[in-house]
Amino acid sequence: MDNKFPKEFLWGAATSAYQVEGAATTHGKKLSQQDVINKDSYEKFGFATAEIASDEYHHYKEDVALMKEMGFKAYRFSIAWSRVFPDGTGPVNEEGIQYYRDLIDELKANDIEPIVTLYHYDLPMALVDKYDGWISREVVKDFEYYARYVINEFKDKVKYWTTINEQSIIVQFIEQKCYIPEKYKGNNQIRYQINHHMNLAHAIACKLVHELVPNGLVGAAIGYAPVYPLTSKPEDVMAAQNANDLHNQYYLDIYFKGHYTKSAMIYLEKTGMAPKIEPGDMELIKEGYSDFLALNYYASECAKACPEGEGKEICFAGVNRSGKKGEMSGYETQPGFFEMCKNPNLDTTDWDWAIDPTGLEYIFRDIYCRYEKPLMITENGLGAYDELTEDGKIHDEYRIDYLRAHIKAMKKAMDYGVEVLAYCPWSALDLLSTSNGVKKRYGFIYVDRTDDDPKECARIRKDSFYWYQKVIQSQGTDLESK
Ligand code: BG6
């Protein structure tokens, strides 16, 4: 077996607009729902806001130079809708679109392939104010307006497009990912309604790429955690299958087969959470086929049986806000279907995410065998506390261990025939976490700021930076040198 990854393999890393850019309300940009949500998290938990984030808006040239130094072949990032169309629709913000032109040109000049995500959680707040955002079907036509403009603008420079980031995670963590007006709080049906509108938007974006971009390739970026049964008791195995159907299959079937997974839909109908589907919707979804699947893989999950009639109520995923192991606020429960739980066989991060490289090999094998479409990793990484030492270094051995194990798992899957186009771990540089501020770090490049103090956002190469440089230089054969 050849040890090397294919020559054309796209080594890189990922970020998203609101998590790195900053300049949240300057240069013509107006608020996105994430600017508002993160301001609230600052007030409640003391996490940094998105106002400055990693200040990539002002550091992008330096960041691209660092990516080049690491040897990147690709950079996956997202475009902020509210930077391009501050009001969601209407006139374009020239300065905003110019920023992305400059970023993409800078990447191309450095031989780094842009992998562009159209939507990463940051709906323009104007559309929330206008019609409650993704809850309303009206958003679909505004998304089309935005997507058409952006895809057309970059059709000659961007080949790889991902549509909507992590619909499955949006459903789980609805209030973290979407601004939900007070009157809808506690209404679980809107989770699946929002997701249905996103499916329509996803299909439209796929069609637009196929129509406008010569040789363009498009797919969704799914947040994918395989669900294992807690034990080999048949009831637990069945619960894991139910959870897989609702968390994973429900999305894959839309992207690749153009329909909703029956078992999951029957459960949603039974519990009053099923989306309203209008005539023509499923035809549109079928037409918007995907060329590949982008996977964001961090962890696996675990489920056990949850018999009906034991007094449990429907609840969705918990979150660990403290960054102390074991302080997860709860586990999703779908009575009669499954209950999520901790996997006793796996170690976790400080935020209780199970560390499971084999899970990556498992999902690659499983998904590829079922759909036979190329896959790419658009996120994978370890959220950790990093320490800047007095001599200006970051010894993030733990991150190297995590990434090394996942690259090995990916290679194993490739050796068994899985077609993988790219590895873009999370994240190129430190950024604002979606749930834990900036103290939970993911980057190869350290951004010198804290939750309270943005300082100058100076960039510092971590040990993992040099390690990844060698991985790329050696086409994935040298995973040990630092
Ligand atoms: C993915 C998201 O779910 O996980 C990213 O696409 C996010 O936006 C990443 O940052 C890690 O999650 P968190 O909550 O640690 O930032």
Short mmCIF file of C-alpha atoms and ligand atoms in Angstrom, two decimals:
data_model
loop_
_atom_site.label_atom_id
_atom_site.label_comp_id
_atom_site.label_asym_id
_atom_site.label_seq_id
_atom_site.Cartn_x
_atom_site.Cartn_y
_atom_site.Cartn_z
CA MET A 1 0.00 0.00 0.00
CA ASP A 2 1.41 3.44 -0.94
CA ASN A 3 2.02 5.46 2.18
CA LYS A 4 1.62 8.75 0.40
CA PHE A 5 -1.61 10.63 -0.01
CA PRO A 6 -2.50 11.42 -3.65
CA LYS A 7 -0.53 14.28 -5.18
CA GLU A 8 -3.66 16.34 -5.81
CA PHE A 9 -4.94 15.84 -2.23
CA LEU A 10 -6.07 19.14 -0.76
CA TRP A 11 -4.35 19.65 2.59
CA GLY A 12 -5.56 22.77 4.33
CA ALA A 13 -7.70 23.98 7.19
CA ALA A 14 -11.01 25.73 7.82
CA THR A 15 -12.66 28.70 9.51
CA SER A 16 -15.98 30.52 9.26
CA ALA A 17 -16.67 34.19 8.67
CA TYR A 18 -18.13 35.38 11.97
CA GLN A 19 -15.70 33.26 13.97
CA VAL A 20 -12.60 34.93 12.52
CA GLU A 21 -13.36 38.09 10.60
CA GLY A 22 -14.42 40.71 13.15
CA ALA A 23 -15.36 44.06 11.54
CA ALA A 24 -18.86 43.00 12.45
CA THR A 25 -20.52 46.37 11.94
CA THR A 26 -17.92 48.32 10.01
CA HIS A 27 -17.04 48.65 6.31
CA GLY A 28 -20.71 48.54 5.39
CA LYS A 29 -21.50 45.25 7.14
CA LYS A 30 -24.57 45.10 9.33
CA LEU A 31 -25.38 42.71 12.16
CA SER A 32 -25.82 39.01 11.58
CA GLN A 33 -27.77 36.83 13.99
CA GLN A 34 -24.42 35.52 15.29
CA ASP A 35 -23.30 39.03 16.22
CA VAL A 36 -26.41 39.28 18.37
CA ILE A 37 -26.22 35.74 19.80
CA ASN A 38 -22.56 36.18 20.72
CA LYS A 39 -23.19 39.52 22.38
CA ASP A 40 -25.69 37.71 24.54
CA SER A 41 -23.15 34.96 25.36
CA TYR A 42 -20.70 37.67 26.35
CA GLU A 43 -23.24 39.10 28.77
CA LYS A 44 -24.25 35.69 30.15
CA PHE A 45 -20.98 33.76 30.16
CA GLY A 46 -18.23 36.29 29.54
CA PHE A 47 -17.28 34.81 26.16
CA ALA A 48 -15.81 37.12 23.53
CA THR A 49 -18.20 38.74 21.05
CA ALA A 50 -17.90 38.45 17.26
CA GLU A 51 -17.10 42.15 17.00
CA ILE A 52 -13.36 41.59 16.57
CA ALA A 53 -13.08 37.78 16.73
CA SER A 54 -9.60 37.01 15.28
CA ASP A 55 -9.61 40.23 13.25
CA GLU A 56 -9.03 38.35 10.03
CA TYR A 57 -10.63 41.21 8.16
CA HIS A 58 -7.46 43.20 8.84
CA HIS A 59 -4.99 40.28 8.99
CA TYR A 60 -6.03 38.19 5.99
CA LYS A 61 -2.81 38.78 4.02
CA GLU A 62 -0.71 37.75 6.98
CA ASP A 63 -2.94 34.71 7.52
CA VAL A 64 -2.73 33.60 3.90
CA ALA A 65 1.07 34.00 4.08
CA LEU A 66 1.11 31.73 7.14
CA MET A 67 -1.11 29.20 5.37
CA LYS A 68 1.30 29.25 2.45
CA GLU A 69 4.21 28.73 4.85
CA MET A 70 2.45 25.66 6.25
CA GLY A 71 2.06 24.41 2.68
CA PHE A 72 -1.74 24.64 2.41
CA LYS A 73 -3.28 23.53 -0.84
CA ALA A 74 -6.77 24.62 0.23
CA TYR A 75 -8.54 26.95 2.64
CA ARG A 76 -12.15 26.40 3.57
CA PHE A 77 -13.87 29.57 4.76
CA SER A 78 -17.34 31.07 4.61
CA ILE A 79 -18.82 34.24 3.20
CA ALA A 80 -20.83 36.41 5.55
CA TRP A 81 -24.17 37.10 3.90
CA SER A 82 -24.53 40.29 5.95
CA ARG A 83 -21.21 41.61 4.64
CA VAL A 84 -22.36 41.19 1.05
CA PHE A 85 -26.00 42.18 1.55
CA PRO A 86 -26.18 44.02 4.88
CA ASP A 87 -29.98 43.94 4.78
CA GLY A 88 -30.14 40.37 3.54
CA THR A 89 -31.32 41.49 0.14
CA GLY A 90 -31.29 44.73 -1.89
CA PRO A 91 -28.14 46.64 -2.73
CA VAL A 92 -24.76 44.94 -2.46
CA ASN A 93 -22.14 46.30 -0.09
CA GLU A 94 -19.28 46.94 -2.52
CA GLU A 95 -16.68 47.07 0.22
CA GLY A 96 -17.92 43.75 1.57
CA ILE A 97 -17.76 41.84 -1.69
CA GLN A 98 -14.37 43.44 -2.39
CA TYR A 99 -13.05 41.87 0.82
CA TYR A 100 -13.87 38.40 -0.52
CA ARG A 101 -12.46 39.24 -3.96
CA ASP A 102 -9.22 40.26 -2.28
CA LEU A 103 -9.14 37.19 -0.05
CA ILE A 104 -9.80 34.80 -2.93
CA ASP A 105 -7.23 36.55 -5.14
CA GLU A 106 -4.68 36.36 -2.35
CA LEU A 107 -5.34 32.63 -1.96
CA LYS A 108 -5.12 31.99 -5.69
CA ALA A 109 -1.89 33.99 -5.93
CA ASN A 110 -0.49 31.61 -3.31
CA ASP A 111 -1.80 28.48 -5.06
CA ILE A 112 -4.31 27.82 -2.31
CA GLU A 113 -7.66 26.48 -3.53
CA PRO A 114 -10.59 28.33 -1.97
CA ILE A 115 -13.35 26.04 -0.67
CA VAL A 116 -16.22 28.41 -0.08
CA THR A 117 -19.12 27.86 2.30
CA LEU A 118 -22.15 29.98 1.48
CA TYR A 119 -23.73 29.90 4.89
CA HIS A 120 -22.19 29.23 8.30
CA TYR A 121 -24.83 30.16 10.91
CA ASP A 122 -24.73 33.92 10.26
CA LEU A 123 -28.06 35.01 8.79
CA PRO A 124 -28.39 38.79 8.40
CA MET A 125 -30.25 40.05 11.46
CA ALA A 126 -32.36 42.22 9.16
CA LEU A 127 -34.10 39.04 7.96
CA VAL A 128 -34.79 37.93 11.51
CA ASP A 129 -36.36 41.31 12.18
CA LYS A 130 -38.31 41.18 8.93
CA TYR A 131 -39.84 37.70 9.11
CA ASP A 132 -38.18 35.65 11.89
CA GLY A 133 -35.33 34.43 9.69
CA TRP A 134 -35.12 30.74 8.81
CA ILE A 135 -38.45 30.04 10.51
CA SER A 136 -40.16 31.67 7.53
CA ARG A 137 -40.18 30.26 3.99
CA GLU A 138 -39.51 33.79 2.76
CA VAL A 139 -35.85 33.25 3.57
CA VAL A 140 -35.49 30.77 0.72
CA LYS A 141 -35.93 33.37 -2.01
CA ASP A 142 -33.59 35.80 -0.25
CA PHE A 143 -31.00 33.04 0.09
CA GLU A 144 -31.32 32.39 -3.64
CA TYR A 145 -30.73 36.09 -4.34
CA TYR A 146 -27.60 36.08 -2.18
CA ALA A 147 -26.28 32.71 -3.43
CA ARG A 148 -26.82 33.58 -7.10
CA TYR A 149 -24.89 36.80 -6.67
CA VAL A 150 -21.94 35.20 -4.86
CA ILE A 151 -21.70 32.10 -7.05
CA ASN A 152 -21.86 34.23 -10.17
CA GLU A 153 -19.24 36.61 -8.81
CA PHE A 154 -16.73 33.84 -8.09
CA LYS A 155 -17.69 31.27 -10.71
CA ASP A 156 -14.34 31.51 -12.48
CA LYS A 157 -12.24 31.39 -9.34
CA VAL A 158 -13.95 28.93 -7.02
CA LYS A 159 -14.45 25.30 -7.99
CA TYR A 160 -15.50 23.80 -4.63
CA TRP A 161 -18.63 25.09 -2.93
CA THR A 162 -20.28 23.95 0.25
CA THR A 163 -23.81 25.14 0.80
CA ILE A 164 -25.03 25.22 4.39
CA ASN A 165 -22.88 24.34 7.34
CA GLU A 166 -24.11 21.58 9.64
CA GLN A 167 -27.88 21.50 9.38
CA SER A 168 -27.93 18.57 11.78
CA ILE A 169 -26.12 20.62 14.41
CA ILE A 170 -28.40 23.60 13.81
CA VAL A 171 -31.39 21.37 14.61
CA GLN A 172 -29.72 20.16 17.81
CA PHE A 173 -28.46 23.52 19.08
CA ILE A 174 -31.14 25.73 17.62
CA GLU A 175 -30.73 28.72 19.93
CA GLN A 176 -26.96 28.80 19.55
CA LYS A 177 -27.09 28.68 15.78
CA CYS A 178 -30.23 30.71 14.99
CA TYR A 179 -31.72 33.74 16.65
CA ILE A 180 -35.08 32.46 17.88
CA PRO A 181 -37.66 35.11 18.80
CA GLU A 182 -39.20 34.66 22.26
CA LYS A 183 -42.61 33.50 20.98
CA TYR A 184 -41.07 30.33 19.47
CA LYS A 185 -39.02 29.27 22.48
CA GLY A 186 -39.77 25.67 23.43
CA ASN A 187 -41.40 24.96 20.06
CA ASN A 188 -39.45 21.97 18.75
CA GLN A 189 -41.27 21.79 15.42
CA ILE A 190 -39.45 24.91 14.24
CA ARG A 191 -36.15 23.00 14.41
CA TYR A 192 -37.29 20.74 11.61
CA GLN A 193 -39.12 23.52 9.76
CA ILE A 194 -35.93 25.57 9.68
CA ASN A 195 -34.09 22.51 8.46
CA HIS A 196 -36.64 22.01 5.69
CA HIS A 197 -36.14 25.60 4.53
CA MET A 198 -32.41 24.97 4.59
CA ASN A 199 -32.89 21.88 2.46
CA LEU A 200 -34.64 24.04 -0.13
CA ALA A 201 -31.85 26.62 0.07
CA HIS A 202 -29.23 23.87 -0.20
CA ALA A 203 -30.91 22.44 -3.31
CA ILE A 204 -31.10 25.89 -4.92
CA ALA A 205 -27.40 26.49 -4.25
CA CYS A 206 -26.50 23.09 -5.75
CA LYS A 207 -28.51 23.91 -8.87
CA LEU A 208 -26.88 27.34 -9.14
CA VAL A 209 -23.38 25.90 -8.95
CA HIS A 210 -24.26 23.34 -11.61
CA GLU A 211 -25.76 26.06 -13.78
CA LEU A 212 -23.16 28.80 -13.34
CA VAL A 213 -19.77 27.33 -12.44
CA PRO A 214 -17.82 25.58 -15.18
CA ASN A 215 -16.63 22.26 -13.64
CA GLY A 216 -17.96 23.41 -10.27
CA LEU A 217 -18.53 20.87 -7.51
CA VAL A 218 -20.96 21.34 -4.68
CA GLY A 219 -22.11 19.60 -1.51
CA ALA A 220 -23.38 20.25 1.97
CA ALA A 221 -21.06 20.34 4.97
CA ILE A 222 -22.59 18.01 7.50
CA GLY A 223 -21.72 17.78 11.20
CA TYR A 224 -21.53 14.02 11.52
CA ALA A 225 -21.12 11.96 14.68
CA PRO A 226 -21.75 8.22 14.33
CA VAL A 227 -23.94 6.92 17.13
CA TYR A 228 -22.81 3.72 18.86
CA PRO A 229 -25.03 1.64 21.14
CA LEU A 230 -24.10 1.84 24.81
CA THR A 231 -24.17 -1.97 25.06
CA SER A 232 -24.82 -4.88 22.70
CA LYS A 233 -28.31 -5.32 24.18
CA PRO A 234 -30.66 -5.35 21.17
CA GLU A 235 -32.71 -2.47 22.65
CA ASP A 236 -29.59 -0.28 22.80
CA VAL A 237 -28.56 -1.27 19.28
CA MET A 238 -32.04 -0.30 18.09
CA ALA A 239 -31.82 3.01 19.97
CA ALA A 240 -28.49 3.75 18.25
CA GLN A 241 -30.08 3.05 14.89
CA ASN A 242 -32.96 5.40 15.72
CA ALA A 243 -30.51 8.13 16.75
CA ASN A 244 -28.47 7.59 13.57
CA ASP A 245 -31.62 7.88 11.50
CA LEU A 246 -32.67 11.13 13.15
CA HIS A 247 -29.19 12.72 13.46
CA ASN A 248 -27.44 11.56 10.30
CA GLN A 249 -29.49 9.59 7.82
CA TYR A 250 -32.23 12.24 7.80
CA TYR A 251 -29.73 14.62 6.15
CA LEU A 252 -27.79 12.21 3.94
CA ASP A 253 -30.96 10.91 2.30
CA ILE A 254 -31.94 14.46 1.39
CA TYR A 255 -28.52 15.26 -0.09
CA PHE A 256 -28.12 12.04 -2.04
CA LYS A 257 -31.55 10.54 -2.56
CA GLY A 258 -33.81 13.58 -2.38
CA HIS A 259 -36.19 12.29 0.27
CA TYR A 260 -36.62 12.23 4.03
CA THR A 261 -35.68 9.05 5.92
CA LYS A 262 -38.96 7.29 6.63
CA SER A 263 -38.33 6.10 10.19
CA ALA A 264 -37.16 9.54 11.31
CA MET A 265 -40.10 11.25 9.59
CA ILE A 266 -42.60 8.88 11.22
CA TYR A 267 -41.10 9.68 14.63
CA LEU A 268 -41.29 13.42 13.89
CA GLU A 269 -44.92 13.11 12.76
CA LYS A 270 -45.80 11.13 15.89
CA THR A 271 -44.29 13.81 18.11
CA GLY A 272 -45.67 16.81 16.19
CA MET A 273 -42.21 17.95 15.08
CA ALA A 274 -42.46 17.12 11.36
CA PRO A 275 -41.88 20.00 8.93
CA LYS A 276 -44.63 21.34 6.69
CA ILE A 277 -43.75 20.41 3.14
CA GLU A 278 -45.34 22.26 0.23
CA PRO A 279 -46.10 20.91 -3.25
CA GLY A 280 -42.97 21.08 -5.39
CA ASP A 281 -40.54 21.06 -2.46
CA MET A 282 -39.43 17.47 -2.81
CA GLU A 283 -39.02 17.85 -6.60
CA LEU A 284 -36.73 20.84 -6.01
CA ILE A 285 -34.74 18.91 -3.41
CA LYS A 286 -34.26 16.05 -5.88
CA GLU A 287 -33.00 18.40 -8.58
CA GLY A 288 -30.36 19.89 -6.26
CA TYR A 289 -28.09 16.89 -6.20
CA SER A 290 -24.67 16.91 -4.46
CA ASP A 291 -21.35 16.08 -6.07
CA PHE A 292 -19.55 15.32 -2.83
CA LEU A 293 -20.11 15.37 0.90
CA ALA A 294 -18.11 17.61 3.20
CA LEU A 295 -17.82 16.12 6.67
CA ASN A 296 -17.17 17.95 9.90
CA TYR A 297 -16.06 15.23 12.28
CA TYR A 298 -15.04 15.83 15.88
CA ALA A 299 -16.47 13.03 17.96
CA SER A 300 -18.71 10.00 18.07
CA GLU A 301 -21.80 9.68 20.20
CA CYS A 302 -23.53 6.98 22.15
CA ALA A 303 -27.18 6.06 22.71
CA LYS A 304 -29.22 3.73 24.86
CA ALA A 305 -32.82 2.60 24.89
CA CYS A 306 -35.42 5.00 26.25
CA PRO A 307 -38.69 3.12 26.69
CA GLU A 308 -41.88 5.13 26.42
CA GLY A 309 -44.01 5.68 29.52
CA GLU A 310 -41.16 6.25 31.96
CA GLY A 311 -42.02 9.90 32.45
CA LYS A 312 -39.17 11.27 30.32
CA GLU A 313 -39.77 14.25 28.08
CA ILE A 314 -38.32 15.25 24.75
CA CYS A 315 -35.18 17.27 25.20
CA PHE A 316 -32.33 18.18 22.88
CA ALA A 317 -28.54 18.18 23.21
CA GLY A 318 -26.83 19.64 26.25
CA VAL A 319 -23.68 21.74 26.22
CA ASN A 320 -20.64 22.09 28.45
CA ARG A 321 -20.08 25.79 29.03
CA SER A 322 -17.50 25.54 31.80
CA GLY A 323 -14.74 23.63 30.02
CA LYS A 324 -14.47 21.25 32.99
CA LYS A 325 -14.86 17.58 32.13
CA GLY A 326 -18.16 16.11 33.27
CA GLU A 327 -20.11 19.38 33.34
CA MET A 328 -22.26 18.63 30.29
CA SER A 329 -25.69 20.13 30.94
CA GLY A 330 -27.61 17.08 29.71
CA TYR A 331 -28.20 14.56 26.94
CA GLU A 332 -30.81 14.46 24.22
CA THR A 333 -33.83 12.33 25.04
CA GLN A 334 -36.44 11.20 22.51
CA PRO A 335 -38.74 8.92 24.54
CA GLY A 336 -39.61 5.69 22.76
CA PHE A 337 -36.81 6.29 20.27
CA PHE A 338 -33.44 6.82 22.05
CA GLU A 339 -31.55 8.61 24.77
CA MET A 340 -28.01 9.89 24.23
CA CYS A 341 -25.39 9.15 26.89
CA LYS A 342 -21.67 9.23 27.59
CA ASN A 343 -19.57 6.50 25.99
CA PRO A 344 -17.63 4.89 28.87
CA ASN A 345 -15.00 3.57 26.44
CA LEU A 346 -13.69 6.91 25.22
CA ASP A 347 -11.72 9.76 26.72
CA THR A 348 -13.11 13.24 26.14
CA THR A 349 -11.93 16.80 25.68
CA ASP A 350 -12.36 19.27 28.54
CA TRP A 351 -15.72 20.10 26.97
CA ASP A 352 -16.89 16.47 27.04
CA TRP A 353 -16.50 15.69 23.35
CA ALA A 354 -15.53 12.02 22.90
CA ILE A 355 -12.15 11.54 21.21
CA ASP A 356 -12.54 8.79 18.65
CA PRO A 357 -10.32 8.60 15.55
CA THR A 358 -11.72 5.19 14.65
CA GLY A 359 -15.12 6.87 14.34
CA LEU A 360 -13.73 8.81 11.39
CA GLU A 361 -12.62 5.67 9.61
CA TYR A 362 -16.00 4.14 10.40
CA ILE A 363 -18.08 6.96 8.93
CA PHE A 364 -15.89 7.25 5.84
CA ARG A 365 -16.30 3.55 5.14
CA ASP A 366 -20.00 3.58 5.93
CA ILE A 367 -20.97 6.69 3.95
CA TYR A 368 -18.80 5.94 0.94
CA CYS A 369 -20.05 2.40 0.69
CA ARG A 370 -23.66 3.62 0.70
CA TYR A 371 -23.43 6.65 -1.62
CA GLU A 372 -20.16 6.25 -3.54
CA LYS A 373 -19.58 10.00 -3.67
CA PRO A 374 -16.25 11.65 -2.91
CA LEU A 375 -15.83 12.91 0.63
CA MET A 376 -13.81 15.71 2.14
CA ILE A 377 -13.07 16.73 5.69
CA THR A 378 -14.01 20.35 6.16
CA GLU A 379 -13.64 20.27 9.96
CA ASN A 380 -11.89 18.02 12.47
CA GLY A 381 -9.99 19.24 15.48
CA LEU A 382 -9.37 19.46 19.17
CA GLY A 383 -10.75 22.32 21.24
CA ALA A 384 -8.23 22.85 24.04
CA TYR A 385 -6.75 25.39 26.43
CA ASP A 386 -3.41 26.50 25.01
CA GLU A 387 -0.70 28.18 27.00
CA LEU A 388 1.50 30.87 25.55
CA THR A 389 4.85 30.27 27.27
CA GLU A 390 7.16 33.08 28.34
CA ASP A 391 9.40 32.49 25.36
CA GLY A 392 6.43 32.96 23.03
CA LYS A 393 5.70 29.30 22.18
CA ILE A 394 2.62 27.08 22.25
CA HIS A 395 3.41 23.43 22.94
CA ASP A 396 0.17 21.84 21.78
CA GLU A 397 1.29 18.21 21.74
CA TYR A 398 -2.28 17.10 22.56
CA ARG A 399 -3.55 18.70 19.33
CA ILE A 400 -0.82 17.01 17.29
CA ASP A 401 -1.77 13.64 18.86
CA TYR A 402 -5.43 14.19 18.01
CA LEU A 403 -4.80 15.24 14.40
CA ARG A 404 -2.20 12.53 13.80
CA ALA A 405 -4.61 9.82 14.92
CA HIS A 406 -7.38 11.20 12.70
CA ILE A 407 -5.13 11.48 9.65
CA LYS A 408 -4.10 7.86 10.18
CA ALA A 409 -7.76 6.83 10.40
CA MET A 410 -8.56 8.76 7.22
CA LYS A 411 -5.68 7.05 5.40
CA LYS A 412 -6.88 3.64 6.52
CA ALA A 413 -10.30 4.35 5.04
CA MET A 414 -8.65 5.55 1.82
CA ASP A 415 -6.62 2.35 1.69
CA TYR A 416 -9.92 0.49 1.69
CA GLY A 417 -11.09 2.43 -1.33
CA VAL A 418 -12.77 5.55 0.07
CA GLU A 419 -12.29 8.58 -2.17
CA VAL A 420 -11.24 11.57 -0.08
CA LEU A 421 -10.54 14.92 -1.73
CA ALA A 422 -9.39 17.11 1.11
CA TYR A 423 -8.45 17.38 4.74
CA CYS A 424 -9.27 20.78 6.19
CA PRO A 425 -9.18 20.51 9.98
CA TRP A 426 -10.61 23.09 12.33
CA SER A 427 -9.06 25.51 12.40
CA ALA A 428 -6.45 27.41 10.45
CA LEU A 429 -6.14 29.94 13.24
CA ASP A 430 -7.68 30.36 16.69
CA LEU A 431 -11.18 31.73 16.55
CA LEU A 432 -14.36 32.38 18.43
CA SER A 433 -15.86 29.03 19.39
CA THR A 434 -19.57 28.67 18.77
CA SER A 435 -20.21 27.71 22.37
CA ASN A 436 -17.19 28.55 24.50
CA GLY A 437 -15.57 31.87 23.62
CA VAL A 438 -11.93 32.16 22.53
CA LYS A 439 -10.38 30.27 25.43
CA LYS A 440 -11.27 27.02 23.69
CA ARG A 441 -8.70 27.04 20.90
CA TYR A 442 -8.44 24.97 17.73
CA GLY A 443 -5.88 26.70 15.49
CA PHE A 444 -2.44 25.93 14.10
CA ILE A 445 -1.90 29.68 14.45
CA TYR A 446 -2.32 31.16 17.90
CA VAL A 447 -4.23 34.43 18.05
CA ASP A 448 -3.05 36.44 21.01
CA ARG A 449 -6.24 37.64 22.62
CA THR A 450 -8.50 36.64 25.49
CA ASP A 451 -12.26 36.67 25.94
CA ASP A 452 -12.01 40.01 27.77
CA ASP A 453 -9.23 41.64 25.85
CA PRO A 454 -8.78 41.53 22.06
CA LYS A 455 -5.27 43.03 22.40
CA GLU A 456 -3.64 43.20 18.94
CA CYS A 457 -4.65 39.69 17.86
CA ALA A 458 -0.99 38.94 17.07
CA ARG A 459 -0.36 35.68 15.21
CA ILE A 460 2.05 33.09 16.67
CA ARG A 461 2.98 29.72 15.17
CA LYS A 462 2.12 26.82 17.48
CA ASP A 463 4.10 23.56 17.60
CA SER A 464 1.26 22.01 15.59
CA PHE A 465 1.97 24.58 12.85
CA TYR A 466 5.44 23.14 12.28
CA TRP A 467 4.18 19.58 12.62
CA TYR A 468 1.43 20.10 10.01
CA GLN A 469 3.95 21.76 7.69
CA LYS A 470 5.95 18.51 7.72
CA VAL A 471 2.84 16.42 7.23
CA ILE A 472 1.98 18.39 4.10
CA GLN A 473 5.57 18.51 2.81
CA SER A 474 5.83 14.72 3.09
CA GLN A 475 2.40 14.11 1.47
CA GLY A 476 1.17 12.66 4.71
CA THR A 477 3.99 10.17 5.22
CA ASP A 478 5.73 11.99 8.05
CA LEU A 479 3.27 12.24 10.91
CA GLU A 480 5.88 12.06 13.64
CA SER A 481 8.43 14.89 13.20
CA LYS A 482 7.92 18.18 14.93
C1 BG6 B 1 -18.66 22.91 14.19
C2 BG6 B 1 -18.91 24.26 13.58
O1 BG6 B 1 -19.85 22.42 14.66
O2 BG6 B 1 -17.88 22.83 15.33
C3 BG6 B 1 -17.87 25.31 13.91
O3 BG6 B 1 -19.09 24.17 12.20
C4 BG6 B 1 -17.49 25.18 15.36
O4 BG6 B 1 -18.41 26.55 13.59
C5 BG6 B 1 -16.89 23.80 15.59
O5 BG6 B 1 -16.61 26.18 15.80
C6 BG6 B 1 -16.41 23.56 17.00
O6 BG6 B 1 -17.43 23.82 17.91
P1 BG6 B 1 -17.25 24.82 19.11
O7 BG6 B 1 -18.57 24.94 19.77
O8 BG6 B 1 -16.20 24.23 19.97
O9 BG6 B 1 -16.81 26.11 18.50
#
